[in-house]
Amino acid sequence: MRGPVLVCFDAECRGGAGEAWRECADVLYGSRPYGAAEVAAVSGHLLRRYPGCALVALRVRGGGRVAVERGGARRSDAGGGGVGSLLAFAVAAYGRLVQVQEESGGVRGAAASGGGSCRIRRVRRSTSGAPADV
């Protein structure tokens, strides 16, 4: 099985993913809409706290979605909908991130500004669908 590990980080998520899942997430997303002013603070906090996370996807209050990459690049659209449409947006944004990373030789984020390197990892999965290397 291929694809990013998407994990909800907030308390409103049904099923309540634990800390171990958040630590192995490629993409973290929120279930509730955030104010435009909150997006930078929330995404920055999550990307600092979870260094394995490549992307944070959030719904924006009033409509729209935003995906913030490690290194600060942002992708956004005016699409609405609930968590399901946010997940589709996040998967597409992650796919573009992986494509750019592969085209540029694997260096993204801090490395682009001279501060180190960050590589998107491909996760092996167990038969249950959980990451096998957790």
mmCIF file of C-alpha atoms in Angstrom:
data_model
loop_
_atom_site.group_PDB
_atom_site.id
_atom_site.type_symbol
_atom_site.label_atom_id
_atom_site.label_comp_id
_atom_site.label_asym_id
_atom_site.label_seq_id
_atom_site.Cartn_x
_atom_site.Cartn_y
_atom_site.Cartn_z
ATOM 1 C CA MET A 1 0.000 0.000 0.000
ATOM 2 C CA ARG A 2 1.341 3.442 -0.940
ATOM 3 C CA GLY A 3 0.265 6.904 -0.002
ATOM 4 C CA PRO A 4 0.687 9.332 2.847
ATOM 5 C CA VAL A 5 -0.202 8.606 6.446
ATOM 6 C CA LEU A 6 -2.931 11.185 7.255
ATOM 7 C CA VAL A 7 -3.718 11.772 10.927
ATOM 8 C CA CYS A 8 -6.126 14.181 12.602
ATOM 9 C CA PHE A 9 -4.441 16.182 15.358
ATOM 10 C CA ASP A 10 -7.350 17.792 17.190
ATOM 11 C CA ALA A 11 -9.694 16.611 19.904
ATOM 12 C CA GLU A 12 -12.826 16.874 17.743
ATOM 13 C CA CYS A 13 -11.752 13.962 15.504
ATOM 14 C CA ARG A 14 -13.764 10.792 15.817
ATOM 15 C CA GLY A 15 -11.639 7.815 16.712
ATOM 16 C CA GLY A 16 -9.026 9.976 18.449
ATOM 17 C CA ALA A 17 -5.655 9.123 16.909
ATOM 18 C CA GLY A 18 -3.008 8.779 19.579
ATOM 19 C CA GLU A 19 0.326 10.497 19.905
ATOM 20 C CA ALA A 20 2.156 7.589 18.223
ATOM 21 C CA TRP A 21 0.065 8.095 15.071
ATOM 22 C CA ARG A 22 0.659 11.851 15.095
ATOM 23 C CA GLU A 23 4.396 11.220 15.397
ATOM 24 C CA CYS A 24 4.444 9.037 12.266
ATOM 25 C CA ALA A 25 2.083 11.161 10.160
ATOM 26 C CA ASP A 26 3.129 12.472 6.768
ATOM 27 C CA VAL A 27 0.112 14.808 6.816
ATOM 28 C CA LEU A 28 -1.618 16.224 9.879
ATOM 29 C CA TYR A 29 -5.079 17.733 9.453
ATOM 30 C CA GLY A 30 -7.667 19.419 11.633
ATOM 31 C CA SER A 31 -11.345 18.560 11.771
ATOM 32 C CA ARG A 32 -12.606 22.069 12.509
ATOM 33 C CA PRO A 33 -12.204 25.283 10.494
ATOM 34 C CA TYR A 34 -9.515 27.717 11.659
ATOM 35 C CA GLY A 35 -9.416 31.491 11.353
ATOM 36 C CA ALA A 36 -7.066 32.859 8.720
ATOM 37 C CA ALA A 37 -4.875 34.344 11.460
ATOM 38 C CA GLU A 38 -4.621 30.957 13.220
ATOM 39 C CA VAL A 39 -3.338 29.011 10.194
ATOM 40 C CA ALA A 40 0.315 30.098 10.456
ATOM 41 C CA ALA A 41 0.473 29.578 14.221
ATOM 42 C CA VAL A 42 -1.240 26.160 14.199
ATOM 43 C CA SER A 43 0.698 24.801 11.225
ATOM 44 C CA GLY A 44 4.023 26.171 12.532
ATOM 45 C CA HIS A 45 3.462 24.609 15.946
ATOM 46 C CA LEU A 46 2.583 21.219 14.456
ATOM 47 C CA LEU A 47 5.502 21.169 12.019
ATOM 48 C CA ARG A 48 7.918 22.000 14.862
ATOM 49 C CA ARG A 49 6.393 19.434 17.236
ATOM 50 C CA TYR A 50 6.237 16.601 14.662
ATOM 51 C CA PRO A 51 9.456 16.681 12.596
ATOM 52 C CA GLY A 52 8.397 13.692 10.465
ATOM 53 C CA CYS A 53 5.319 15.545 9.214
ATOM 54 C CA ALA A 54 5.718 17.050 5.747
ATOM 55 C CA LEU A 55 2.410 18.904 5.462
ATOM 56 C CA VAL A 56 -0.385 20.349 7.612
ATOM 57 C CA ALA A 57 -3.836 20.695 6.020
ATOM 58 C CA LEU A 58 -6.505 22.936 7.506
ATOM 59 C CA ARG A 59 -9.989 24.139 6.637
ATOM 60 C CA VAL A 60 -10.313 27.924 6.790
ATOM 61 C CA ARG A 61 -13.275 29.511 8.530
ATOM 62 C CA GLY A 62 -15.546 31.117 5.929
ATOM 63 C CA GLY A 63 -14.528 28.593 3.254
ATOM 64 C CA GLY A 64 -11.317 27.402 1.722
ATOM 65 C CA ARG A 65 -8.517 25.023 2.539
ATOM 66 C CA VAL A 66 -4.807 25.485 3.022
ATOM 67 C CA ALA A 67 -1.872 23.075 3.058
ATOM 68 C CA VAL A 68 1.330 24.310 4.683
ATOM 69 C CA GLU A 69 4.532 22.451 3.832
ATOM 70 C CA ARG A 70 7.588 22.104 5.996
ATOM 71 C CA GLY A 71 9.642 25.124 4.971
ATOM 72 C CA GLY A 72 6.595 27.381 4.825
ATOM 73 C CA ALA A 73 5.286 26.968 1.277
ATOM 74 C CA ARG A 74 1.484 27.208 1.194
ATOM 75 C CA ARG A 75 -1.099 25.836 -1.204
ATOM 76 C CA SER A 76 -4.671 26.971 -0.904
ATOM 77 C CA ASP A 77 -7.975 26.849 -2.721
ATOM 78 C CA ALA A 78 -11.455 28.216 -2.240
ATOM 79 C CA GLY A 79 -13.052 24.776 -2.007
ATOM 80 C CA GLY A 80 -15.498 24.132 0.759
ATOM 81 C CA GLY A 81 -16.876 20.965 2.213
ATOM 82 C CA GLY A 82 -16.044 18.958 5.242
ATOM 83 C CA VAL A 83 -13.200 16.793 6.363
ATOM 84 C CA GLY A 84 -13.543 14.423 3.380
ATOM 85 C CA SER A 85 -12.857 17.192 0.882
ATOM 86 C CA LEU A 86 -9.978 18.421 3.066
ATOM 87 C CA LEU A 87 -8.432 14.949 2.939
ATOM 88 C CA ALA A 88 -8.699 14.829 -0.864
ATOM 89 C CA PHE A 89 -7.057 18.272 -1.030
ATOM 90 C CA ALA A 90 -4.310 17.161 1.390
ATOM 91 C CA VAL A 91 -3.534 13.996 -0.596
ATOM 92 C CA ALA A 92 -3.274 16.037 -3.802
ATOM 93 C CA ALA A 93 -1.005 18.619 -2.114
ATOM 94 C CA TYR A 94 1.189 15.832 -0.709
ATOM 95 C CA GLY A 95 1.398 14.241 -4.171
ATOM 96 C CA ARG A 96 2.602 17.542 -5.650
ATOM 97 C CA LEU A 97 5.125 17.861 -2.819
ATOM 98 C CA VAL A 98 6.496 14.379 -3.493
ATOM 99 C CA GLN A 99 6.683 15.107 -7.222
ATOM 100 C CA VAL A 100 8.609 18.351 -6.650
ATOM 101 C CA GLN A 101 10.891 16.600 -4.205
ATOM 102 C CA GLU A 102 11.672 13.811 -6.666
ATOM 103 C CA GLU A 103 12.303 16.312 -9.474
ATOM 104 C CA SER A 104 14.647 18.375 -7.285
ATOM 105 C CA GLY A 105 16.671 15.423 -6.036
ATOM 106 C CA GLY A 106 14.928 15.028 -2.694
ATOM 107 C CA VAL A 107 15.829 18.266 -0.947
ATOM 108 C CA ARG A 108 12.988 20.416 0.412
ATOM 109 C CA GLY A 109 12.154 22.700 3.250
ATOM 110 C CA ALA A 110 15.055 23.960 5.315
ATOM 111 C CA ALA A 111 17.548 22.681 2.747
ATOM 112 C CA ALA A 112 16.165 25.043 0.145
ATOM 113 C CA SER A 113 17.219 27.926 2.392
ATOM 114 C CA GLY A 114 20.577 26.373 3.272
ATOM 115 C CA GLY A 115 19.618 25.036 6.688
ATOM 116 C CA GLY A 116 19.587 21.245 6.273
ATOM 117 C CA SER A 117 17.545 18.663 4.449
ATOM 118 C CA CYS A 118 14.164 17.050 4.705
ATOM 119 C CA ARG A 119 13.149 13.997 2.721
ATOM 120 C CA ILE A 120 9.667 12.665 2.166
ATOM 121 C CA ARG A 121 9.654 9.098 3.403
ATOM 122 C CA ARG A 122 7.793 6.187 1.931
ATOM 123 C CA VAL A 123 6.163 4.218 4.717
ATOM 124 C CA ARG A 124 5.938 0.441 4.670
ATOM 125 C CA ARG A 125 2.578 -0.855 5.817
ATOM 126 C CA SER A 126 1.588 -3.939 7.724
ATOM 127 C CA THR A 127 -1.302 -6.061 6.529
ATOM 128 C CA SER A 128 -3.629 -4.060 8.821
ATOM 129 C CA GLY A 129 -2.687 -0.836 6.993
ATOM 130 C CA ALA A 130 -0.756 0.622 9.928
ATOM 131 C CA PRO A 131 2.832 1.802 9.413
ATOM 132 C CA ALA A 132 5.055 -1.255 9.852
ATOM 133 C CA ASP A 133 8.041 0.665 11.157
ATOM 134 C CA VAL A 134 6.328 2.314 14.168
#
